Short mmCIF file of C-alpha atoms in Angstrom, two decimals:
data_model
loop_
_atom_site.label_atom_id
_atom_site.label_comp_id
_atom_site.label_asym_id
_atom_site.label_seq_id
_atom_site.Cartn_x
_atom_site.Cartn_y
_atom_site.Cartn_z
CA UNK S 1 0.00 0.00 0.00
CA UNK S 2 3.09 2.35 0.61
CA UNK S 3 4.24 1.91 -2.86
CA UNK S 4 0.63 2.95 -4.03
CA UNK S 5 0.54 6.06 -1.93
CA UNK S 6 3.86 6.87 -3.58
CA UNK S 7 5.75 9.70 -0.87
CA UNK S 8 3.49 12.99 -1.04
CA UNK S 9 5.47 15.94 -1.05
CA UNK S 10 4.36 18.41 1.66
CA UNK S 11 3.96 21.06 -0.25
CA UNK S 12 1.50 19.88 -2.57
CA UNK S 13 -2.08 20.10 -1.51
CA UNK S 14 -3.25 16.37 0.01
CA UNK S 15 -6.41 16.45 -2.00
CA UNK S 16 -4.39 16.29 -5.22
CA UNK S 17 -2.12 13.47 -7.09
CA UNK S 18 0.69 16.03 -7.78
CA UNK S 19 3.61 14.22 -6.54
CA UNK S 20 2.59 10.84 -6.74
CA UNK S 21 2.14 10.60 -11.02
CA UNK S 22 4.92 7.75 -11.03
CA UNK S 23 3.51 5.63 -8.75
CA UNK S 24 1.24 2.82 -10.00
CA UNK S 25 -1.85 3.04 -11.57
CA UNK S 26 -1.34 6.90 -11.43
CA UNK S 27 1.19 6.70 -14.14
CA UNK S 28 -1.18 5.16 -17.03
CA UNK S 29 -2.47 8.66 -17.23
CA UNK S 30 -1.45 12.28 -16.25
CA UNK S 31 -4.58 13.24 -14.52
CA UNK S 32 -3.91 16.35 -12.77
CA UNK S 33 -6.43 17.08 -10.52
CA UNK S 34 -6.71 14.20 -9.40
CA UNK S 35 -7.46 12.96 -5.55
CA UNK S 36 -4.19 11.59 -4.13
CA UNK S 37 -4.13 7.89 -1.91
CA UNK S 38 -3.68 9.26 0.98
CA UNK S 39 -6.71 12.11 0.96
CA UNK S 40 -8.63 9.12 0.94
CA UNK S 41 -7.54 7.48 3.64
CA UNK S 42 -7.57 10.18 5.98
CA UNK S 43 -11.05 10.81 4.83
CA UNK S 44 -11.55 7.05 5.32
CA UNK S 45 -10.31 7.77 8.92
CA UNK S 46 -12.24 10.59 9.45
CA UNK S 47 -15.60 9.15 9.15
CA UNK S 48 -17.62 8.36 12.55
CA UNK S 49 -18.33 4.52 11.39
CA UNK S 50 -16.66 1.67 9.93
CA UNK S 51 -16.44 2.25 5.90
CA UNK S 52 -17.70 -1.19 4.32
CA UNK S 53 -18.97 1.25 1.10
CA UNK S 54 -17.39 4.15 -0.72
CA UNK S 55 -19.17 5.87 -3.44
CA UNK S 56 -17.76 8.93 -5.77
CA UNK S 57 -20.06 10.70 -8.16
CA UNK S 58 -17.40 12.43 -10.13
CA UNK S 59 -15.00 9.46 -10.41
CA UNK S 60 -12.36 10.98 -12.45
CA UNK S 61 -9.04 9.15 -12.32
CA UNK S 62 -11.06 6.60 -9.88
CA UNK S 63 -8.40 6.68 -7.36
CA UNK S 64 -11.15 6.77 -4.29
CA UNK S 65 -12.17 3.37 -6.01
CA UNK S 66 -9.15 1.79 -6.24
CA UNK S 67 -7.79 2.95 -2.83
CA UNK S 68 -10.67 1.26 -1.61
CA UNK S 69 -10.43 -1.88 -3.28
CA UNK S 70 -6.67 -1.84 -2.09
CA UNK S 71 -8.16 -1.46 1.40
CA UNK S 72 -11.00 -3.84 1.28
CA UNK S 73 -13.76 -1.41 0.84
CA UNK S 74 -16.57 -1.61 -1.57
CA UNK S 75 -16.00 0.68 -4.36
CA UNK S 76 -18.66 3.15 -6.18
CA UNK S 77 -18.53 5.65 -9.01
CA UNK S 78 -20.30 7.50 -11.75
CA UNK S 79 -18.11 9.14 -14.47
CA UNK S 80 -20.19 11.12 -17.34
CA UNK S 81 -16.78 11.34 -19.59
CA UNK S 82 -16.62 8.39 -21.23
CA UNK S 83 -12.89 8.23 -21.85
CA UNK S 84 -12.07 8.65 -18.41
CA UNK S 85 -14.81 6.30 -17.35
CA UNK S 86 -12.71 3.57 -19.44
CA UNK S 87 -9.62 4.97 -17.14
CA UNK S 88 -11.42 4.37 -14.21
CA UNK S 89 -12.33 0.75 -15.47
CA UNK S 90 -8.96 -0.02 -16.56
CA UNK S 91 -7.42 0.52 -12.86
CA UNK S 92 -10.53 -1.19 -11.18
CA UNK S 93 -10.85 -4.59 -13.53
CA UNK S 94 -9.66 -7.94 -12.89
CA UNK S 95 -6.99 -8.83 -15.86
CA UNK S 96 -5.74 -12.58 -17.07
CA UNK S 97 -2.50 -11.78 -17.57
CA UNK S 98 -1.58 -14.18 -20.49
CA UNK S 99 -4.70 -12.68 -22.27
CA UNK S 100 -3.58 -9.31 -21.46
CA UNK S 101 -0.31 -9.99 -22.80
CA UNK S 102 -1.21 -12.28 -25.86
CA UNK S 103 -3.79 -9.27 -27.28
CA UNK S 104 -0.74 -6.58 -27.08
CA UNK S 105 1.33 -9.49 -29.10
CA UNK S 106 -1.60 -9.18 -31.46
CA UNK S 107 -2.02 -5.83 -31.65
CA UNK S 108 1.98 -5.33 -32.46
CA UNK S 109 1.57 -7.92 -34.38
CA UNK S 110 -1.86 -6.40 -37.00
CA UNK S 111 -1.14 -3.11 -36.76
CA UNK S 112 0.98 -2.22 -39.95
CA UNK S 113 -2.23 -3.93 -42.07
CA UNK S 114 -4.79 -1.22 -40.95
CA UNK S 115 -5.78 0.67 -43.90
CA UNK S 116 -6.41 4.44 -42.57
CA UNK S 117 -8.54 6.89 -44.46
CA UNK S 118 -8.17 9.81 -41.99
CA UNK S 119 -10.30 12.05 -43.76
CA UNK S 120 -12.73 9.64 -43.69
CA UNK S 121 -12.66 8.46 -40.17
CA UNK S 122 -12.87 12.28 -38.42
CA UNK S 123 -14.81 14.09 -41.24
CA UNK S 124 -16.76 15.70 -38.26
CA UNK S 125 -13.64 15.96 -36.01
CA UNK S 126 -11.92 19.11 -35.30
CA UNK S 127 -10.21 21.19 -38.04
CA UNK S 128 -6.97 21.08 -36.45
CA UNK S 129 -6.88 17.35 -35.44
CA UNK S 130 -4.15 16.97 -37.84
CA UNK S 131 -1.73 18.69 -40.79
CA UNK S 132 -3.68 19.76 -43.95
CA UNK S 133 -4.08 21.75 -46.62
CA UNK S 134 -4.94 25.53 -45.91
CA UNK S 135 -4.77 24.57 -41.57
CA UNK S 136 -2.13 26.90 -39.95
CA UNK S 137 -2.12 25.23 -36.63
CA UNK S 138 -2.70 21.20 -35.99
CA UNK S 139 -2.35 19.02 -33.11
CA UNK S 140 -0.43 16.20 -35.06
CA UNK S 141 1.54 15.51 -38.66
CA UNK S 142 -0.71 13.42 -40.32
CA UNK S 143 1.70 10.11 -40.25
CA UNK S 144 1.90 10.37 -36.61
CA UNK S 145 -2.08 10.31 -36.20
CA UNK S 146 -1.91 7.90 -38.86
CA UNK S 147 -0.19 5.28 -37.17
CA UNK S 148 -2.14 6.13 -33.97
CA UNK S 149 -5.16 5.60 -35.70
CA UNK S 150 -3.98 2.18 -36.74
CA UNK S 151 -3.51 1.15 -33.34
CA UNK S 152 -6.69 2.49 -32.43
CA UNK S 153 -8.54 0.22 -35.11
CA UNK S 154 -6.15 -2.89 -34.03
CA UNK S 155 -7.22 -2.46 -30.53
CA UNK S 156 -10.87 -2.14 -31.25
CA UNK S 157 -10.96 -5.74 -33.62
CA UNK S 158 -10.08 -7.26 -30.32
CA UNK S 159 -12.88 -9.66 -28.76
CA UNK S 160 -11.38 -9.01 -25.24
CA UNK S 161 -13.66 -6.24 -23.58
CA UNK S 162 -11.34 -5.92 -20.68
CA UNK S 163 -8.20 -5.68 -22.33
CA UNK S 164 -9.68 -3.65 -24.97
CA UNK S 165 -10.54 -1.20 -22.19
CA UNK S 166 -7.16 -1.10 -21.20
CA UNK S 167 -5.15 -0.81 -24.48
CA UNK S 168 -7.69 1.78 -25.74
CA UNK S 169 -6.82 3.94 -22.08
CA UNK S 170 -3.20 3.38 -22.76
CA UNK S 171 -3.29 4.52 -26.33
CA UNK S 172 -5.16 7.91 -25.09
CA UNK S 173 -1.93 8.41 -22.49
CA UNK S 174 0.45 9.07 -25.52
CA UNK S 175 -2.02 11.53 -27.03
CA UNK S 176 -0.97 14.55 -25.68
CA UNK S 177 2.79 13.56 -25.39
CA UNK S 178 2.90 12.94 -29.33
CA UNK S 179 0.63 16.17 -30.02
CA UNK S 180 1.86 19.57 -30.51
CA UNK S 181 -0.30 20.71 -27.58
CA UNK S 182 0.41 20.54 -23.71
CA UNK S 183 -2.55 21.03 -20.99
CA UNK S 184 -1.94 23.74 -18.91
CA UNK S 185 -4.19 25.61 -16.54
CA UNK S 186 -7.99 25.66 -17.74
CA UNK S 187 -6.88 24.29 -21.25
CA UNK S 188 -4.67 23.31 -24.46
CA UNK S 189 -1.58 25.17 -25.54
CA UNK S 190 0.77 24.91 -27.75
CA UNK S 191 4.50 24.23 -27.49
CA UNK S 192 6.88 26.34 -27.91
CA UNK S 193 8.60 25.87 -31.16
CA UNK S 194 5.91 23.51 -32.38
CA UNK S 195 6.34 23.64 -35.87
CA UNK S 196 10.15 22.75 -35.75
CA UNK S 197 8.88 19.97 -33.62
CA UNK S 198 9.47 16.23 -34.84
CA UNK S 199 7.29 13.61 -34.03
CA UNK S 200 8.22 10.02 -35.90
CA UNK S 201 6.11 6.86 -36.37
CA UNK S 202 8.10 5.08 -34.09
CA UNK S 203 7.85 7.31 -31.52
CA UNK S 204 4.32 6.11 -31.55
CA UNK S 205 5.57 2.40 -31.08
CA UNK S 206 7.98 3.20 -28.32
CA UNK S 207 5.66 5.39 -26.16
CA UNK S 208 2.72 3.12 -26.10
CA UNK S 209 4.96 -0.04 -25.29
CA UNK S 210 6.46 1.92 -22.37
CA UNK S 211 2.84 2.00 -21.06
CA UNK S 212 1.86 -1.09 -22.00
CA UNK S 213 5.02 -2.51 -20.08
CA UNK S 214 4.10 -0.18 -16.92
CA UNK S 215 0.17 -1.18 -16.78
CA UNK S 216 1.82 -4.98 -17.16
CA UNK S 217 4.18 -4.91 -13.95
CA UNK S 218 1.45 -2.71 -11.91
CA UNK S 219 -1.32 -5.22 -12.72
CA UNK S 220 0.53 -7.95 -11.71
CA UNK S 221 1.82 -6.10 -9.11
CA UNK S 222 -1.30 -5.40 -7.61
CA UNK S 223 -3.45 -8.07 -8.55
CA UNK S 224 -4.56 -9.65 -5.12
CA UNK S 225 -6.27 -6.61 -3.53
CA UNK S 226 -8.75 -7.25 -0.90
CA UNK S 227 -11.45 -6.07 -2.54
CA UNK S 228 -12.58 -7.51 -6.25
CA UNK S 229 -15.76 -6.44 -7.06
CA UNK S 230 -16.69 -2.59 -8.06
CA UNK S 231 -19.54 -0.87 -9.25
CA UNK S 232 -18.71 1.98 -12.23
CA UNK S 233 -21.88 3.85 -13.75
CA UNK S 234 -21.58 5.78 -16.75
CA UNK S 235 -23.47 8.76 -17.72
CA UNK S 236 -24.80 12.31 -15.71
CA UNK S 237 -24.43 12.16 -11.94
CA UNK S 238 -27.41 14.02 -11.45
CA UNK S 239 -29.22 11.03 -12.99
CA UNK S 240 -27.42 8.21 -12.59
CA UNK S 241 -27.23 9.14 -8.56
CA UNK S 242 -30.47 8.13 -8.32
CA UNK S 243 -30.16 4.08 -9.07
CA UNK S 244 -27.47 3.79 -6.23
CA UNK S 245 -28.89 2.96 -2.62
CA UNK S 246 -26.04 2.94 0.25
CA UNK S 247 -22.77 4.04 1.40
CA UNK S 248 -21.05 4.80 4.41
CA UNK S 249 -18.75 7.21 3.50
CA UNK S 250 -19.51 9.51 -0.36
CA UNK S 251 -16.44 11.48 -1.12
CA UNK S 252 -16.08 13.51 -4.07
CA UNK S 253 -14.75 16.44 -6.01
CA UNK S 254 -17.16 18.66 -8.46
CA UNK S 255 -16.23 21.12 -11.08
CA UNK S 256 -15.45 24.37 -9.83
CA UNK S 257 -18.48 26.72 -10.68
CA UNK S 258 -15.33 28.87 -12.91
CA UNK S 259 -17.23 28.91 -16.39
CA UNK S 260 -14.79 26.18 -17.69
CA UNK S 261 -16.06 23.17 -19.53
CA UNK S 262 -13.45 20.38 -18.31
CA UNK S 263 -14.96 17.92 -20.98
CA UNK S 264 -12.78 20.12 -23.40
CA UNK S 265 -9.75 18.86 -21.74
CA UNK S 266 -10.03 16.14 -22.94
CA UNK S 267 -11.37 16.30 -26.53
CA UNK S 268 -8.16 14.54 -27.89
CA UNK S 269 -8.59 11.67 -26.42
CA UNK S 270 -12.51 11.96 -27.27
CA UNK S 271 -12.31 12.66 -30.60
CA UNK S 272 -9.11 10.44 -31.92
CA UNK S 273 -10.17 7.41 -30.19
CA UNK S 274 -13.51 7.65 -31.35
CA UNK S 275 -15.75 8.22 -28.39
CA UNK S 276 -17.10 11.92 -30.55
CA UNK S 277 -17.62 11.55 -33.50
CA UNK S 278 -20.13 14.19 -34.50
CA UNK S 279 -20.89 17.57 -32.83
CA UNK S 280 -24.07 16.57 -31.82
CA UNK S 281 -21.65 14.43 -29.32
CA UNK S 282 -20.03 16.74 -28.16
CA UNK S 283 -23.14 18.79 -27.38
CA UNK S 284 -24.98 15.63 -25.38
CA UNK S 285 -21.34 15.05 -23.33
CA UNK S 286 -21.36 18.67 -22.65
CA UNK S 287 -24.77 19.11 -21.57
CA UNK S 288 -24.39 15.94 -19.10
CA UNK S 289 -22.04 17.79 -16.82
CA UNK S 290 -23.25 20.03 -13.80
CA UNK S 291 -23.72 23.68 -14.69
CA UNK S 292 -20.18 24.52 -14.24
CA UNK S 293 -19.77 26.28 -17.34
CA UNK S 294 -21.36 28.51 -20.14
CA UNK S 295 -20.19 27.00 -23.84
CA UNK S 296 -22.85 25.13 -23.95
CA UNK S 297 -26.65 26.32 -23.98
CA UNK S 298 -27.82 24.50 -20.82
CA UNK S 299 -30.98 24.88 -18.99
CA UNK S 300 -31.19 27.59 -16.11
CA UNK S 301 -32.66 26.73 -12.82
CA UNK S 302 -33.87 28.56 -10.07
CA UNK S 303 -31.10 28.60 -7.13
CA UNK S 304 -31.28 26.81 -3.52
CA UNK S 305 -31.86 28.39 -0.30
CA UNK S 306 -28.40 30.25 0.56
CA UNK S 307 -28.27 33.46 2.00
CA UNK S 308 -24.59 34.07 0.46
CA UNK S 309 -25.82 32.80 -2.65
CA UNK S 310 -28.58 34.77 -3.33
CA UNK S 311 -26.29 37.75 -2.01
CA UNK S 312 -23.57 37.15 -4.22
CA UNK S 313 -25.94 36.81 -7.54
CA UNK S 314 -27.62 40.26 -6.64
CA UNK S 315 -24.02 41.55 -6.97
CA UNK S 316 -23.42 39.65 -10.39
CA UNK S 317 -26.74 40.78 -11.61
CA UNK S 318 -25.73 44.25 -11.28
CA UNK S 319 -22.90 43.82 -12.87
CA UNK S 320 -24.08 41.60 -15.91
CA UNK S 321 -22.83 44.24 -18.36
CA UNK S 322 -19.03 43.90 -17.40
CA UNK S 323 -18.67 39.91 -17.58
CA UNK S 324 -17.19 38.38 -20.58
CA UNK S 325 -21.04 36.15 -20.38
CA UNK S 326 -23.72 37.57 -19.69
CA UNK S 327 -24.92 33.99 -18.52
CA UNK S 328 -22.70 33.80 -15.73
CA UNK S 329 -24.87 35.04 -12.84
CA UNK S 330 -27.36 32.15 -14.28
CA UNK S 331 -24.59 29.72 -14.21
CA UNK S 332 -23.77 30.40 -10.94
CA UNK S 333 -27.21 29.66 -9.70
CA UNK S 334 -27.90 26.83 -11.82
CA UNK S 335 -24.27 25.40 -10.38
CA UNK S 336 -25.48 25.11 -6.81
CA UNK S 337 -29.09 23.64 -6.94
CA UNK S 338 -26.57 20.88 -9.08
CA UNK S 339 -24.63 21.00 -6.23
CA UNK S 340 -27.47 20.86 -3.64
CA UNK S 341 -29.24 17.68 -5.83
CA UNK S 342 -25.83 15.95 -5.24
CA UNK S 343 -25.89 16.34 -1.44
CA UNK S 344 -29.27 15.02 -1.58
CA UNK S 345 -28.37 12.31 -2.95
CA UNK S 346 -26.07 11.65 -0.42
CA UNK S 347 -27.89 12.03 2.76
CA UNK S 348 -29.80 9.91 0.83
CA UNK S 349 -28.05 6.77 0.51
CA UNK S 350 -25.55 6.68 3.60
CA UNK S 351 -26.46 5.03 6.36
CA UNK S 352 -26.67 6.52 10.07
CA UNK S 353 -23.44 8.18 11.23
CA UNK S 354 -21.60 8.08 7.30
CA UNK S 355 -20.22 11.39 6.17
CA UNK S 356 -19.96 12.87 2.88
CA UNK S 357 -16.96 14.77 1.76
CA UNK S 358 -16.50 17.32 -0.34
CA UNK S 359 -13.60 19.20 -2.33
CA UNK S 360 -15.15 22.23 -3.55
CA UNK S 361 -12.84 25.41 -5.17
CA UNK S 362 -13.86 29.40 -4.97
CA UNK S 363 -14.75 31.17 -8.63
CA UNK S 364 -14.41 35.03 -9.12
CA UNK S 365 -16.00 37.38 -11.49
CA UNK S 366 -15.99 41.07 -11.85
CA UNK S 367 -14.11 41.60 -8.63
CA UNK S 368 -16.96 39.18 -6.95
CA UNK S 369 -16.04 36.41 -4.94
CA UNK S 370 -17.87 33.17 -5.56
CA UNK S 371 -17.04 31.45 -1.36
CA UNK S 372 -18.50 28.16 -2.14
CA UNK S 373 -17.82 26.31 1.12
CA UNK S 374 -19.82 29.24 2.73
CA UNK S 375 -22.74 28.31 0.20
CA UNK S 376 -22.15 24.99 0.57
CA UNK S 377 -22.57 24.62 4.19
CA UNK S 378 -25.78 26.64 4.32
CA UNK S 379 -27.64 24.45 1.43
CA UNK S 380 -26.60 21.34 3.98
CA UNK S 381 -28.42 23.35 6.61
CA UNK S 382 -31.86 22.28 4.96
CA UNK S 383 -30.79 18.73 4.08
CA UNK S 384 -30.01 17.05 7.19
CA UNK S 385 -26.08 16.94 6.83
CA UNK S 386 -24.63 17.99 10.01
CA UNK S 387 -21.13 20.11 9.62
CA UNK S 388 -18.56 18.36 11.11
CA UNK S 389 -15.17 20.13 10.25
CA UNK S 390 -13.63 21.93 6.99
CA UNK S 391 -10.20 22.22 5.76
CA UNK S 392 -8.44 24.50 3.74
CA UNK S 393 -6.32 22.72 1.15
CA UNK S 394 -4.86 25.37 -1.03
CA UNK S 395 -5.04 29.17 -2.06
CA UNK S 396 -5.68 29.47 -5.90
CA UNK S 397 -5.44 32.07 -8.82
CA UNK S 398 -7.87 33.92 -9.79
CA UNK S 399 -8.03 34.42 -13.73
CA UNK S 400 -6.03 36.53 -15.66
CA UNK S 401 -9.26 38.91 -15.82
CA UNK S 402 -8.90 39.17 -12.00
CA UNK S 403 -5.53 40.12 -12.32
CA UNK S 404 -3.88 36.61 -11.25
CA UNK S 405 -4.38 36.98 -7.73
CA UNK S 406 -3.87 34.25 -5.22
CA UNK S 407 -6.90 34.62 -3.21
CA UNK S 408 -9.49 31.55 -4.05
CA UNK S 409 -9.88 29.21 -1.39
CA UNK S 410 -9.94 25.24 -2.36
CA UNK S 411 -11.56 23.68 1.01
CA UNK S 412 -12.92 20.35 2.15
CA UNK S 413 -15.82 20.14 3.68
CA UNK S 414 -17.19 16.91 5.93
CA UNK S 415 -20.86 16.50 6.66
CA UNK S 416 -22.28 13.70 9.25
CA UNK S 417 -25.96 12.06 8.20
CA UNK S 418 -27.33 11.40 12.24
#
């Protein structure tokens, strides 16, 4: 379990997996805010009864899940991106080895006889997905996304569901690496010097085996955890919250109510490895998140009980006429009755004396501070969570708008169900 945790430097908020990427499982895929090992644990700790049950409605990199398996703990998650949803299943399945091992043989081995037609396969796809004609910026030469599309179409004539899983995850890892683009902050950028950049076909090969060859040693590494069996649902939280019925301890991490759409950080992966493939796609994944963000068109509800909340969107009101969207005071609103339907939810389904936890990050706009614990505690006051204790992990940046400054609070919250 020590080797799992990885050693979590101390200046790195707990709640994230900064400092740990090279340990196992975390490695398969730079997810960077992402919930480290030990945050769960001491959450583990911190609840009042024994935690047979673990559920997290925003699984992302599905480290609460597999922490728990690791620690014999029943594992649940819902994950509306379905990429990362296929992360979260690759960490959490049970693997045959020799199957596992024999399908990579085979996919090395078909590879080079995939025909590709790329202009075929992502006609809908972004302009810039790759190098042509009359483009003036693209996120790969079109023989590297060539022979990552042949792996892509190798993997996928596989009958193996679970290894498919896998390889398909692992393929998505190199994305960025081989692309012209890093992430950085809220989004995409491109290198410096990225069109003296060279990216080769075999740089393709090499990366992917690298991961292949690291997934191999972790999963049989870690194959004997203590706990087997997980439950992953796909699809809006919102929703899919509803089918689930107990847990002892729900710990989880929402978008930040900052206007930014975090399905768009990952639209490479999406839209290479064939989970978009129209914009109608794009629109449906979009509009399946909470209402975090304003790129999308998504339906405005009226805001919970809060007397900071309805405070704070007075003062946006006013100033509707100086934000970059005018939809942002609606956003806001929208964002919290999301946020209060999740907490529901949870008092819902845990059982007497379970806590939920919650990692919850500060927004600003036109000089207005969004203080979501603040908000966040008093919508609990008229569900039935009791406040037990709140933490502030880190101070963050405001947006270059706001001039930069270091004065949003990220803060976990724990609430007790009596």
């Amino acid at each position: 379990m020590e080797q799992f945790i990885g050693k979590q430097d101390m200046t790195v908020p707990l709640s994230t997996a900064q400092g740990v990427k090279e340990v196992p499982f975390q490695r398969w895929f730079n997810f960077k805010e992402a919930f480290s090992p030990k945050f769960v644990i001491d959450s583990i700790k911190k609840t009042p009864i024994k935690v047979n049950q673990i559920l997290d409605p925003f699984g992302g990199s599905g480290t609460t899940s597999l922490t728990a398996q690791l620690l014999g703990i029943k594992p649940s998650t819902i994950e509306v991106n379905p990429f990362i949803a296929d992360l979260i299943q690759s960490k959490l399945q049970t693997y045959n080895l020799d199957s596992l091992i024999s399908d990579w043989l085979e996919v090395v081995k078909s590879v080079d006889s995939q025909a590709i037609n790329l202009e075929l396969l992502y006609s809908n796809g972004p302009s810039t997905l790759y190098k042509r004609p009359c483009t003036e910026r693209w996120l790969f030469d079109e023989s590297v996304l060539s022979r990552i599309t042949q792996y892509r179409l190798s993997i996928e004539s596989l009958e193996n569901e679970t290894n498919k899983c896998l390889l398909r995850v692992l393929l998505g890892a190199v994305l960025i690496p081989l692309s012209n683009v890093v992430i950085s902050g809220k989004g995409r950028r491109y290198r410096k010097n990225w069109q003296s950049r060279i990216v080769l076909k075999r740089d393709v090969d090499k990366l992917l085996e690298t991961k292949v060859n690291d997934a191999i040693f972790d999963i049989s590494k870690y194959s004997n955890r203590k706990e087997q069996e997980f439950h992953l649902y796909r699809g809006d939280a919102r929703e899919r919250f509803k089918e689930l019925e107990t847990s002892d301890l729900v710990l989880f991490s929402p978008p930040y109510p900052n206007t930014f759409d975090y399905t768009d950080i990952y639209n490479v992966e999406l839209w290479v490895l064939g989970y978009l493939n129209t914009s109608n796609d794009n629109k449906e994944l979009r509009q399946s998140t909470l209402r975090s963000h304003v790129q999308t068109k998504l339906e405005i509800v009226s805001p919970p009980v809060s007397d900071t909340l309805s405070a704070t969107l007075n003062k946006l009101d006013s100033v509707r006429h100086q934000l970059w969207n005018k939809n942002i005071p609606d956003m806001v609103g929208s964002y919290f009755r999301d946020i209060e339907s999740i907490l529901i939810e949870s008092h819902r389904v845990l059982t007497p004396g379970g806590m939920v936890g919650i990692v919850i990050g500060d927004s600003r706009y036109a000089n207005i501070k969004i203080d979501t614990a603040r908000i966040t505690k008093e919508i609990t006051d008229n569900i039935g969570l009791v406040f037990k204790e709140e933490t502030t992990i880190r101070v963050m940046k405001s947006s270059a708008q706001q001039g930069w400054a270091k004065d949003l609070d990220e803060t976990a919250l724990y609430f007790i169900k009596e």
